[in-house]
Every structure is written in C-alpha cells, then in structure tokens.
PDB file of C-alpha atoms and ligand atoms in Angstrom:
ATOM      1  CA  MET F   1      92.569  70.572 122.027  1.00 46.00           C
ATOM      2  CA  THR F   2      95.211  72.912 120.640  1.00 49.00           C
ATOM      3  CA  ALA F   3      94.651  75.963 117.644  1.00 48.00           C
ATOM      4  CA  ALA F   4      97.000  73.986 115.577  1.00 50.00           C
ATOM      5  CA  LEU F   5      95.594  70.293 115.993  1.00 56.00           C
ATOM      6  CA  ALA F   6      92.224  72.929 115.583  1.00 77.00           C
ATOM      7  CA  THR F   7      93.639  73.777 112.325  1.00 92.00           C
ATOM      8  CA  PRO F   8      91.689  71.968 109.315  1.00 95.00           C
ATOM      9  CA  ALA F   9      93.843  69.734 106.384  1.00 96.00           C
ATOM     10  CA  LEU F  10      91.010  71.157 103.998  1.00 97.00           C
ATOM     11  CA  ALA F  11      88.546  74.149 104.304  1.00 97.00           C
ATOM     12  CA  THR F  12      86.572  76.611 101.895  1.00 98.00           C
ATOM     13  CA  ASP F  13      84.150  79.097 102.871  1.00 97.00           C
ATOM     14  CA  GLY F  14      82.052  80.593 100.177  1.00 97.00           C
ATOM     15  CA  LEU F  15      83.960  79.561  97.680  1.00 98.00           C
ATOM     16  CA  SER F  16      81.582  79.970  94.001  1.00 97.00           C
ATOM     17  CA  VAL F  17      81.880  80.327  90.120  1.00 97.00           C
ATOM     18  CA  ASN F  18      79.369  80.439  87.348  1.00 95.00           C
ATOM     19  CA  PHE F  19      80.058  78.772  83.887  1.00 94.00           C
ATOM     20  CA  GLY F  20      78.149  81.849  82.340  1.00 92.00           C
ATOM     21  CA  ALA F  21      74.343  81.665  83.917  1.00 91.00           C
ATOM     22  CA  LEU F  22      74.731  78.677  85.510  1.00 94.00           C
ATOM     23  CA  LEU F  23      75.994  78.866  88.921  1.00 94.00           C
ATOM     24  CA  ALA F  24      77.857  75.557  89.127  1.00 95.00           C
ATOM     25  CA  THR F  25      79.365  75.888  93.035  1.00 96.00           C
ATOM     26  CA  GLN F  26      77.023  79.239  94.918  1.00 96.00           C
ATOM     27  CA  ASN F  27      78.707  79.346  98.701  1.00 97.00           C
ATOM     28  CA  VAL F  28      80.294  76.223  99.771  1.00 98.00           C
ATOM     29  CA  SER F  29      82.095  76.141 102.943  1.00 97.00           C
ATOM     30  CA  LEU F  30      83.247  72.627 104.330  1.00 96.00           C
ATOM     31  CA  ASP F  31      86.045  71.909 106.668  1.00 95.00           C
ATOM     32  CA  LEU F  32      87.887  68.530 107.078  1.00 96.00           C
ATOM     33  CA  PRO F  33      89.956  67.523 109.290  1.00 95.00           C
ATOM     34  CA  ALA F  34      93.166  65.509 110.116  1.00 93.00           C
ATOM     35  CA  GLY F  35      92.488  61.947 108.549  1.00 93.00           C
ATOM     36  CA  ALA F  36      88.739  62.530 107.402  1.00 95.00           C
ATOM     37  CA  ARG F  37      87.347  59.937 105.368  1.00 96.00           C
ATOM     38  CA  HIS F  38      84.332  62.532 103.866  1.00 97.00           C
ATOM     39  CA  ALA F  39      82.329  62.297 101.051  1.00 97.00           C
ATOM     40  CA  LEU F  40      80.706  64.242  98.690  1.00 97.00           C
ATOM     41  CA  ILE F  41      77.747  63.277  96.972  1.00 95.00           C
ATOM     42  CA  GLY F  42      74.677  64.416  95.240  1.00 93.00           C
ATOM     43  CA  PRO F  43      72.948  64.134  91.896  1.00 91.00           C
ATOM     44  CA  ASN F  44      74.159  64.153  88.666  1.00 90.00           C
ATOM     45  CA  GLY F  45      75.716  67.890  88.230  1.00 92.00           C
ATOM     46  CA  ALA F  46      74.777  69.079  91.345  1.00 94.00           C
ATOM     47  CA  GLY F  47      78.706  70.487  90.567  1.00 96.00           C
ATOM     48  CA  LYS F  48      81.231  67.571  93.141  1.00 96.00           C
ATOM     49  CA  THR F  49      83.333  67.511  90.709  1.00 94.00           C
ATOM     50  CA  THR F  50      82.621  71.714  89.414  1.00 97.00           C
ATOM     51  CA  LEU F  51      83.720  71.894  93.401  1.00 97.00           C
ATOM     52  CA  ILE F  52      87.464  69.635  93.297  1.00 96.00           C
ATOM     53  CA  ASN F  53      88.388  71.535  90.165  1.00 95.00           C
ATOM     54  CA  LEU F  54      88.224  74.990  92.198  1.00 97.00           C
ATOM     55  CA  LEU F  55      90.007  72.782  95.042  1.00 97.00           C
ATOM     56  CA  THR F  56      93.434  71.993  92.856  1.00 95.00           C
ATOM     57  CA  GLY F  57      92.935  74.654  90.734  1.00 96.00           C
ATOM     58  CA  LEU F  58      91.719  74.153  87.364  1.00 94.00           C
ATOM     59  CA  LEU F  59      88.814  75.853  87.791  1.00 96.00           C
ATOM     60  CA  ARG F  60      88.970  80.032  89.177  1.00 96.00           C
ATOM     61  CA  PRO F  61      86.550  80.475  91.702  1.00 97.00           C
ATOM     62  CA  SER F  62      84.158  83.916  91.667  1.00 96.00           C
ATOM     63  CA  GLY F  63      83.922  84.314  95.247  1.00 96.00           C
ATOM     64  CA  GLY F  64      84.752  82.800  98.262  1.00 98.00           C
ATOM     65  CA  GLU F  65      88.807  80.919  99.569  1.00 98.00           C
ATOM     66  CA  ILE F  66      90.705  77.668  99.765  1.00 98.00           C
ATOM     67  CA  ARG F  67      92.836  76.869 102.598  1.00 97.00           C
ATOM     68  CA  LEU F  68      95.171  74.220 103.564  1.00 97.00           C
ATOM     69  CA  HIS F  69      96.413  73.182 106.496  1.00 95.00           C
ATOM     70  CA  GLY F  70      95.649  76.878 107.606  1.00 95.00           C
ATOM     71  CA  ALA F  71      97.272  78.185 104.300  1.00 96.00           C
ATOM     72  CA  THR F  72      95.157  80.554 102.097  1.00 97.00           C
ATOM     73  CA  ILE F  73      95.600  78.611  98.611  1.00 97.00           C
ATOM     74  CA  THR F  74      93.234  79.729  96.491  1.00 97.00           C
ATOM     75  CA  HIS F  75      94.475  81.563  93.408  1.00 95.00           C
ATOM     76  CA  ALA F  76      97.598  79.003  94.222  1.00 96.00           C
ATOM     77  CA  SER F  77      98.903  77.356  90.156  1.00 95.00           C
ATOM     78  CA  PRO F  78      97.806  73.268  90.718  1.00 93.00           C
ATOM     79  CA  ALA F  79     101.289  72.860  90.339  1.00 91.00           C
ATOM     80  CA  GLU F  80     102.187  74.252  93.547  1.00 94.00           C
ATOM     81  CA  ARG F  81      99.038  73.071  95.353  1.00 95.00           C
ATOM     82  CA  VAL F  82     100.018  69.995  94.793  1.00 93.00           C
ATOM     83  CA  ARG F  83     103.995  70.470  96.163  1.00 91.00           C
ATOM     84  CA  ARG F  84     102.193  71.781  99.283  1.00 94.00           C
ATOM     85  CA  GLY F  85     100.951  68.623  99.314  1.00 94.00           C
ATOM     86  CA  LEU F  86      96.524  68.879  97.753  1.00 96.00           C
ATOM     87  CA  VAL F  87      96.665  65.531  94.830  1.00 94.00           C
ATOM     88  CA  ARG F  88      93.638  64.301  93.254  1.00 90.00           C
ATOM     89  CA  THR F  89      92.891  61.164  90.857  1.00 82.00           C
ATOM     90  CA  PHE F  90      90.596  61.898  87.724  1.00 65.00           C
ATOM     91  CA  GLN F  91      86.654  60.458  86.897  1.00 56.00           C
ATOM     92  CA  ILE F  92      88.417  58.987  84.182  1.00 59.00           C
ATOM     93  CA  ASN F  93      91.206  56.194  83.960  1.00 63.00           C
ATOM     94  CA  SER F  94      93.988  58.851  83.437  1.00 65.00           C
ATOM     95  CA  LEU F  95      97.442  55.815  82.978  1.00 70.00           C
ATOM     96  CA  PHE F  96      99.754  55.188  80.444  1.00 80.00           C
ATOM     97  CA  PRO F  97      99.237  51.884  79.619  1.00 84.00           C
ATOM     98  CA  ALA F  98     101.955  50.291  77.675  1.00 86.00           C
ATOM     99  CA  LEU F  99     104.257  51.444  81.403  1.00 90.00           C
ATOM    100  CA  THR F 100     104.266  49.069  84.489  1.00 93.00           C
ATOM    101  CA  PRO F 101     103.297  49.991  87.671  1.00 93.00           C
ATOM    102  CA  LEU F 102     106.186  49.844  89.311  1.00 94.00           C
ATOM    103  CA  GLU F 103     107.390  52.174  85.947  1.00 92.00           C
ATOM    104  CA  SER F 104     104.113  55.186  86.040  1.00 91.00           C
ATOM    105  CA  VAL F 105     104.806  55.753  90.322  1.00 93.00           C
ATOM    106  CA  THR F 106     109.056  55.689  90.098  1.00 91.00           C
ATOM    107  CA  LEU F 107     108.594  58.333  87.547  1.00 88.00           C
ATOM    108  CA  ALA F 108     106.553  59.918  89.964  1.00 88.00           C
ATOM    109  CA  VAL F 109     108.311  60.415  92.792  1.00 90.00           C
ATOM    110  CA  CYS F 110     111.673  61.334  90.834  1.00 86.00           C
ATOM    111  CA  GLU F 111     109.192  64.316  89.958  1.00 83.00           C
ATOM    112  CA  ARG F 112     108.592  65.016  93.528  1.00 84.00           C
ATOM    113  CA  ARG F 113     112.111  64.467  93.519  1.00 82.00           C
ATOM    114  CA  GLY F 114     113.124  66.918  91.234  1.00 79.00           C
ATOM    115  CA  LEU F 115     115.186  63.876  89.262  1.00 71.00           C
ATOM    116  CA  THR F 116     113.147  64.098  86.083  1.00 64.00           C
ATOM    117  CA  ARG F 117     115.022  66.753  84.622  1.00 61.00           C
ATOM    118  CA  SER F 118     118.852  66.054  84.727  1.00 60.00           C
ATOM    119  CA  TRP F 119     120.328  62.411  83.289  1.00 55.00           C
ATOM    120  CA  LEU F 120     122.685  62.999  85.436  1.00 53.00           C
ATOM    121  CA  SER F 121     121.078  62.201  88.541  1.00 57.00           C
ATOM    122  CA  ARG F 122     123.517  59.619  90.190  1.00 61.00           C
ATOM    123  CA  LEU F 123     121.853  56.258  89.647  1.00 58.00           C
ATOM    124  CA  SER F 124     121.540  55.423  93.420  1.00 58.00           C
ATOM    125  CA  ARG F 125     119.352  58.285  94.009  1.00 63.00           C
ATOM    126  CA  ARG F 126     117.457  56.649  90.917  1.00 70.00           C
ATOM    127  CA  THR F 127     117.582  53.379  92.642  1.00 79.00           C
ATOM    128  CA  ASP F 128     116.144  54.438  95.689  1.00 85.00           C
ATOM    129  CA  ALA F 129     112.748  56.113  93.741  1.00 88.00           C
ATOM    130  CA  ILE F 130     112.507  52.325  92.606  1.00 91.00           C
ATOM    131  CA  ASP F 131     112.377  51.164  96.554  1.00 92.00           C
ATOM    132  CA  GLU F 132     109.965  53.910  97.140  1.00 93.00           C
ATOM    133  CA  ALA F 133     107.693  52.843  94.564  1.00 95.00           C
ATOM    134  CA  LEU F 134     107.743  49.024  94.922  1.00 95.00           C
ATOM    135  CA  ALA F 135     106.869  49.655  98.868  1.00 95.00           C
ATOM    136  CA  LEU F 136     104.271  52.240  97.406  1.00 95.00           C
ATOM    137  CA  LEU F 137     102.907  49.463  95.363  1.00 96.00           C
ATOM    138  CA  ASP F 138     103.116  47.051  97.856  1.00 95.00           C
ATOM    139  CA  ARG F 139     101.744  49.191 100.302  1.00 93.00           C
ATOM    140  CA  LEU F 140      98.279  48.887  97.625  1.00 93.00           C
ATOM    141  CA  GLY F 141      98.468  45.483  97.549  1.00 92.00           C
ATOM    142  CA  LEU F 142     100.159  45.562  93.936  1.00 94.00           C
ATOM    143  CA  GLY F 143     103.180  44.039  94.813  1.00 93.00           C
ATOM    144  CA  PRO F 144     102.234  41.640  92.153  1.00 95.00           C
ATOM    145  CA  ASP F 145     101.389  43.831  89.327  1.00 94.00           C
ATOM    146  CA  ALA F 146     104.461  45.783  89.900  1.00 94.00           C
ATOM    147  CA  GLU F 147     105.919  44.996  86.678  1.00 94.00           C
ATOM    148  CA  ARG F 148     103.380  44.194  84.215  1.00 94.00           C
ATOM    149  CA  PRO F 149     102.005  46.675  81.927  1.00 94.00           C
ATOM    150  CA  THR F 150      99.499  48.322  83.333  1.00 92.00           C
ATOM    151  CA  ARG F 151      96.563  48.647  80.199  1.00 91.00           C
ATOM    152  CA  GLU F 152      96.316  43.954  81.416  1.00 94.00           C
ATOM    153  CA  LEU F 153      95.245  44.941  84.618  1.00 93.00           C
ATOM    154  CA  ALA F 154      91.482  44.433  86.055  1.00 90.00           C
ATOM    155  CA  TYR F 155      90.406  48.177  86.318  1.00 89.00           C
ATOM    156  CA  GLY F 156      89.936  48.360  89.849  1.00 89.00           C
ATOM    157  CA  ARG F 157      93.991  46.844  89.626  1.00 91.00           C
ATOM    158  CA  GLN F 158      94.394  50.137  87.306  1.00 92.00           C
ATOM    159  CA  ARG F 159      92.157  52.304  89.516  1.00 91.00           C
ATOM    160  CA  LEU F 160      94.308  51.016  92.597  1.00 92.00           C
ATOM    161  CA  VAL F 161      97.487  52.553  90.098  1.00 93.00           C
ATOM    162  CA  GLU F 162      95.663  56.027  89.618  1.00 91.00           C
ATOM    163  CA  ILE F 163      96.692  55.653  93.776  1.00 93.00           C
ATOM    164  CA  ALA F 164      99.645  55.276  94.127  1.00 93.00           C
ATOM    165  CA  LEU F 165     100.698  57.968  91.334  1.00 92.00           C
ATOM    166  CA  ALA F 166      98.831  60.258  93.549  1.00 92.00           C
ATOM    167  CA  LEU F 167     100.184  59.255  97.094  1.00 93.00           C
ATOM    168  CA  ALA F 168     104.309  59.340  95.287  1.00 92.00           C
ATOM    169  CA  CYS F 169     103.315  62.902  95.935  1.00 91.00           C
ATOM    170  CA  GLU F 170     102.983  62.433  99.108  1.00 92.00           C
ATOM    171  CA  PRO F 171      99.805  64.654  99.643  1.00 94.00           C
ATOM    172  CA  ARG F 172      98.293  65.928 103.026  1.00 95.00           C
ATOM    173  CA  VAL F 173      94.662  65.809 101.364  1.00 97.00           C
ATOM    174  CA  LEU F 174      93.704  63.068  99.331  1.00 96.00           C
ATOM    175  CA  LEU F 175      90.960  64.396  96.280  1.00 96.00           C
ATOM    176  CA  LEU F 176      89.177  60.615  95.031  1.00 94.00           C
ATOM    177  CA  ASP F 177      86.656  61.752  91.921  1.00 91.00           C
ATOM    178  CA  GLU F 178      84.957  58.394  91.635  1.00 91.00           C
ATOM    179  CA  PRO F 179      87.659  55.978  92.256  1.00 90.00           C
ATOM    180  CA  ALA F 180      85.316  53.236  91.689  1.00 89.00           C
ATOM    181  CA  ALA F 181      83.300  54.458  88.269  1.00 87.00           C
ATOM    182  CA  GLY F 182      83.232  51.218  85.352  1.00 87.00           C
ATOM    183  CA  VAL F 183      84.471  48.475  88.770  1.00 89.00           C
ATOM    184  CA  PRO F 184      82.450  46.217  89.254  1.00 88.00           C
ATOM    185  CA  ALA F 185      80.574  45.923  92.625  1.00 85.00           C
ATOM    186  CA  ARG F 186      83.782  43.213  94.041  1.00 84.00           C
ATOM    187  CA  GLU F 187      86.079  45.217  93.181  1.00 87.00           C
ATOM    188  CA  SER F 188      85.212  48.137  94.120  1.00 89.00           C
ATOM    189  CA  ALA F 189      84.441  46.769  97.570  1.00 87.00           C
ATOM    190  CA  GLU F 190      88.340  45.748  97.687  1.00 87.00           C
ATOM    191  CA  LEU F 191      89.389  49.268  96.536  1.00 90.00           C
ATOM    192  CA  PHE F 192      87.660  50.969  98.892  1.00 91.00           C
ATOM    193  CA  GLU F 193      88.670  48.252 102.099  1.00 90.00           C
ATOM    194  CA  VAL F 194      92.084  50.007 100.660  1.00 90.00           C
ATOM    195  CA  ILE F 195      91.451  53.595 100.635  1.00 90.00           C
ATOM    196  CA  ALA F 196      90.024  52.841 104.261  1.00 89.00           C
ATOM    197  CA  GLY F 197      93.227  51.335 104.754  1.00 89.00           C
ATOM    198  CA  LEU F 198      94.930  54.939 104.447  1.00 92.00           C
ATOM    199  CA  PRO F 199      97.393  56.293 106.667  1.00 89.00           C
ATOM    200  CA  ARG F 200      94.793  57.493 109.406  1.00 88.00           C
ATOM    201  CA  ASP F 201      96.684  61.552 109.327  1.00 91.00           C
ATOM    202  CA  LEU F 202      95.317  61.524 105.558  1.00 95.00           C
ATOM    203  CA  ALA F 203      92.640  63.576 104.656  1.00 96.00           C
ATOM    204  CA  ILE F 204      90.310  62.227 101.596  1.00 96.00           C
ATOM    205  CA  LEU F 205      87.269  63.556 100.319  1.00 97.00           C
ATOM    206  CA  PHE F 206      85.659  61.284  97.618  1.00 96.00           C
ATOM    207  CA  ILE F 207      82.513  61.395  95.168  1.00 95.00           C
ATOM    208  CA  GLU F 208      81.287  58.272  95.601  1.00 92.00           C
ATOM    209  CA  HIS F 209      77.115  57.500  93.594  1.00 89.00           C
ATOM    210  CA  ASP F 210      77.125  54.193  94.775  1.00 90.00           C
ATOM    211  CA  MET F 211      75.929  54.616  98.156  1.00 91.00           C
ATOM    212  CA  ASP F 212      76.504  51.605 100.267  1.00 90.00           C
ATOM    213  CA  LEU F 213      80.675  52.320  99.596  1.00 91.00           C
ATOM    214  CA  VAL F 214      79.643  56.186 101.234  1.00 94.00           C
ATOM    215  CA  PHE F 215      77.573  55.039 104.259  1.00 93.00           C
ATOM    216  CA  ARG F 216      80.878  52.112 104.805  1.00 91.00           C
ATOM    217  CA  PHE F 217      83.773  54.236 104.342  1.00 93.00           C
ATOM    218  CA  ALA F 218      82.732  57.766 105.138  1.00 95.00           C
ATOM    219  CA  ASP F 219      83.390  59.762 108.518  1.00 95.00           C
ATOM    220  CA  ARG F 220      81.123  62.956 107.300  1.00 97.00           C
ATOM    221  CA  ILE F 221      79.114  63.209 104.634  1.00 97.00           C
ATOM    222  CA  THR F 222      78.925  66.690 102.624  1.00 97.00           C
ATOM    223  CA  VAL F 223      75.195  66.481  99.735  1.00 96.00           C
ATOM    224  CA  LEU F 224      75.529  69.259  97.306  1.00 96.00           C
ATOM    225  CA  VAL F 225      71.951  70.204  95.339  1.00 94.00           C
ATOM    226  CA  GLY F 226      72.245  72.436  92.598  1.00 94.00           C
ATOM    227  CA  GLY F 227      76.261  74.248  93.610  1.00 96.00           C
ATOM    228  CA  GLN F 228      75.057  74.626  97.114  1.00 96.00           C
ATOM    229  CA  VAL F 229      75.961  72.222 100.254  1.00 97.00           C
ATOM    230  CA  LEU F 230      72.326  70.696 100.877  1.00 95.00           C
ATOM    231  CA  CYS F 231      73.316  69.495 104.708  1.00 95.00           C
ATOM    232  CA  HIS F 232      76.887  68.420 106.049  1.00 96.00           C
ATOM    233  CA  GLY F 233      76.756  65.577 108.613  1.00 96.00           C
ATOM    234  CA  THR F 234      77.848  61.897 109.668  1.00 96.00           C
ATOM    235  CA  PRO F 235      76.453  58.680 107.472  1.00 95.00           C
ATOM    236  CA  ALA F 236      73.751  58.369 110.438  1.00 95.00           C
ATOM    237  CA  GLU F 237      72.574  61.541 110.282  1.00 95.00           C
ATOM    238  CA  ILE F 238      72.371  61.778 106.470  1.00 94.00           C
ATOM    239  CA  ALA F 239      70.593  58.772 106.191  1.00 92.00           C
ATOM    240  CA  GLU F 240      67.613  59.845 108.683  1.00 91.00           C
ATOM    241  CA  ASN F 241      67.512  63.718 107.290  1.00 92.00           C
ATOM    242  CA  PRO F 242      64.355  63.945 105.348  1.00 91.00           C
ATOM    243  CA  GLU F 243      65.149  66.283 102.916  1.00 90.00           C
ATOM    244  CA  VAL F 244      68.483  64.531 101.776  1.00 90.00           C
ATOM    245  CA  ARG F 245      66.065  61.169 101.103  1.00 86.00           C
ATOM    246  CA  ARG F 246      63.308  63.877  98.924  1.00 86.00           C
ATOM    247  CA  VAL F 247      66.286  64.813  95.788  1.00 82.00           C
ATOM    248  CA  TYR F 248      68.887  62.716  96.111  1.00 77.00           C
ATOM    249  CA  LEU F 249      68.756  58.440  98.633  1.00 70.00           C
ATOM    250  CA  GLY F 250      64.499  58.178  97.632  1.00 67.00           C
ATOM    251  CA  SER F 251      62.099  56.085 100.735  1.00 45.00           C
ATOM    252  CA  SER F 252      64.720  53.387 100.572  1.00 44.00           C
ATOM    253  CA  GLY F 253      67.079  55.483 102.128  1.00 48.00           C
ATOM    254  CA  HIS F 254      70.363  54.328 103.742  1.00 58.00           C
ATOM    255  CA  GLY F 255      71.494  53.524 107.913  1.00 48.00           C
TER     256      GLY F 255
HETATM  257  N1  LIG R 301      83.231  73.681  81.498  1.00 91.91           N
HETATM  258  C1  LIG R 301      82.206  73.807  81.887  1.00 91.91           C
HETATM  259  N2  LIG R 301      81.578  74.586  81.505  1.00 91.91           N
HETATM  260  C2  LIG R 301      79.765  75.112  81.063  1.00 91.91           C
HETATM  261  N3  LIG R 301      78.928  74.325  82.191  1.00 91.91           N
HETATM  262  C3  LIG R 301      79.548  73.043  82.937  1.00 91.91           C
HETATM  263  C4  LIG R 301      81.028  73.580  82.759  1.00 91.91           C
HETATM  264  N4  LIG R 301      81.842  71.834  83.892  1.00 91.91           N
HETATM  265  C5  LIG R 301      80.569  71.172  84.718  1.00 91.91           C
HETATM  266  N5  LIG R 301      79.095  72.900  83.981  1.00 91.91           N
HETATM  267  C6  LIG R 301      78.036  72.317  84.184  1.00 91.91           C
HETATM  268  O1  LIG R 301      78.241  72.572  85.622  1.00 91.91           O
HETATM  269  C7  LIG R 301      76.614  71.717  86.406  1.00 91.91           C
HETATM  270  C8  LIG R 301      77.226  71.528  87.401  1.00 91.91           C
HETATM  271  O2  LIG R 301      78.553  69.913  86.948  1.00 91.91           O
HETATM  272  P1  LIG R 301      79.437  69.032  87.828  1.00 91.91           P
HETATM  273  O3  LIG R 301      80.314  67.722  85.998  1.00 91.91           O
HETATM  274  O4  LIG R 301      80.516  69.807  87.967  1.00 91.91           O
HETATM  275  O5  LIG R 301      78.096  67.963  88.964  1.00 91.91           O
HETATM  276  P2  LIG R 301      78.734  66.361  88.928  1.00 91.91           P
HETATM  277  O6  LIG R 301      77.908  66.826  90.302  1.00 91.91           O
HETATM  278  O7  LIG R 301      80.411  66.064  89.413  1.00 91.91           O
HETATM  279  O8  LIG R 301      77.821  66.029  87.791  1.00 91.91           O
HETATM  280  P3  LIG R 301      78.147  63.677  88.143  1.00 91.91           P
HETATM  281  O9  LIG R 301      77.162  63.512  89.049  1.00 91.91           O
HETATM  282  O10 LIG R 301      77.392  63.452  87.035  1.00 91.91           O
HETATM  283  O11 LIG R 301      79.833  63.585  87.736  1.00 91.91           O
HETATM  284  C9  LIG R 301      76.111  71.069  84.955  1.00 91.91           C
HETATM  285  O12 LIG R 301      75.386  71.158  85.215  1.00 91.91           O
HETATM  286  C10 LIG R 301      77.762  70.983  84.471  1.00 91.91           C
HETATM  287  O13 LIG R 301      76.517  71.335  82.398  1.00 91.91           O
END
C-alpha cells in the first residue's frame, strides 16, 4: 500500500478537552480510513457528542491533534473544515420546516458553489444547482418528496434531508450524530440502508445508541467511557469483549 493510500481520512492523536474539572475527552486517538463505516458508542455522558464537537471545531481542544487526509486541522475554523470536506449532521432536527427538500438542498449547493451572495449570478448556474440538488435527493430516494414542505415529511425522511444537506457540501468525511434519534424502528433501518449505500470513498463516523443498527452497519466500533477510549475493534471483537459487555452492552451482548 502506498503512503497516500495509507493516510487515514480522519485521525486524532491524544485529543482532550475539559469543562472545568470534568475531563469530557481524555487522550482520544482514532483513525478512520477512506470508506470507513465507524460507530462511536458508549453510555450517556461518555463524551461522544463532545468528540464530534471537537472534530467539527465547535469546541477547542486543550490538547492533541486532528488530521484530515494527513493535514492538521486542529485549530481550523468550523467553516474551513467544511470547505476541506469534514461535514456533520446534528442530533436534533435542524431543518427549515416550510422549505421543500429541493429548496433547502439547492440553497446548500449554491452556498458551496459561492452563488448565494450575488443575486447577479447567472440563472443557468442556478439551474445547474437545482439539477444537482434533484440528483442528490433522487440518490437518497427522496425524489418523490422533493417538492413537499419538509414539515409534512415522516421524521425518518426529514433526517434523510439533513444527510442530503450534508452531502451537498461534498464531504470526504461525514459525521452523523444519532442520525436515527427519534425515528421509528422500521424507518431507522431504512435510513441506515441509505447511509450504508453512500459512496464507498466517503468515510462515515456515526454515533448510535441502537446496538442492532451499530452491529449491522459498522465495520469498526470505538467504545468511549468517561471521555476515554475503552477499546476499538470490529463488531465481532467488540461483542466478545468482556469489559464492553460489563460497562455497556450488558450480559446479553451482540454477535
Ligand atoms: N458545554 C458543556 N459544558 C459543561 N459540561 C458539558 C458540556 N457539554 C457536555 N458536557 C458534559 O460532558 C460530558 C460528556 O457529554 P456528551 O454530550 O459529549 O456525552 P454523550 O456521550 O454524547 O452523551 P449522550 O449519549 O447522552 O448524548 C457529560 O458529563 C456532559 O454533561
């Protein structure tokens, strides 16, 4: 394998942050190769969202390093990280309910292309942006809902629109904070089928509490407890790990 191929899409080394006396992230080191489907699991308060906030630049680390495709981005602004291809979705629904998915995603495409600031942008470029947005929505199976107000969509479909918005930024690494939170079980499996089918060169780090979804869709898992990495491993390794069973999965476990 060449050095370029071996460079992780996303890596952290010794990442740490504290809130006063609380060490919310302690010395976390993580590697995601291109194409990873990597789950971040752990009990409530383990530091999962804090880690995502460090990765996206919403929080400043007190120590450690973050690299995106080998380039250090530890102190880059959130907007700069998005420009470089590190994009997230949030745990809570952050959509404009009155806009249609097509309107929202077209705006995101225009923003990426630098078309939103000038009303003098040529109409044809805006038409191209609409075409790109439609193609993206079609790829996610949202074509039939593209022109309905977002608030009328089933919740699982709304979460898919959030993923479409993230994809409009052309990410190379996608961070999903509980993409299926609040989504009924049948819809959440469909949602994860779509996530699993996203381009294979896109690295995905996702937080998920539903262990059936985690063990079905992740190719690697990191277990966080008390802000620290308890272990990394394949789903089979995590399912068999007695310490993980003790602190998180319970005696029934998975696998
Ligand atoms: N801005 C903040 N100020 C102070 N403490 C915080 C802040 N954000 C998070 N915390 C604390 O840091 C710890 C980690 O929280 P975090 O939200 O990252 O956990 P989590 O693993 O994502 O939990 P959950 O599964 O419940 O979403 C918790 O004890 C939380 O109360």
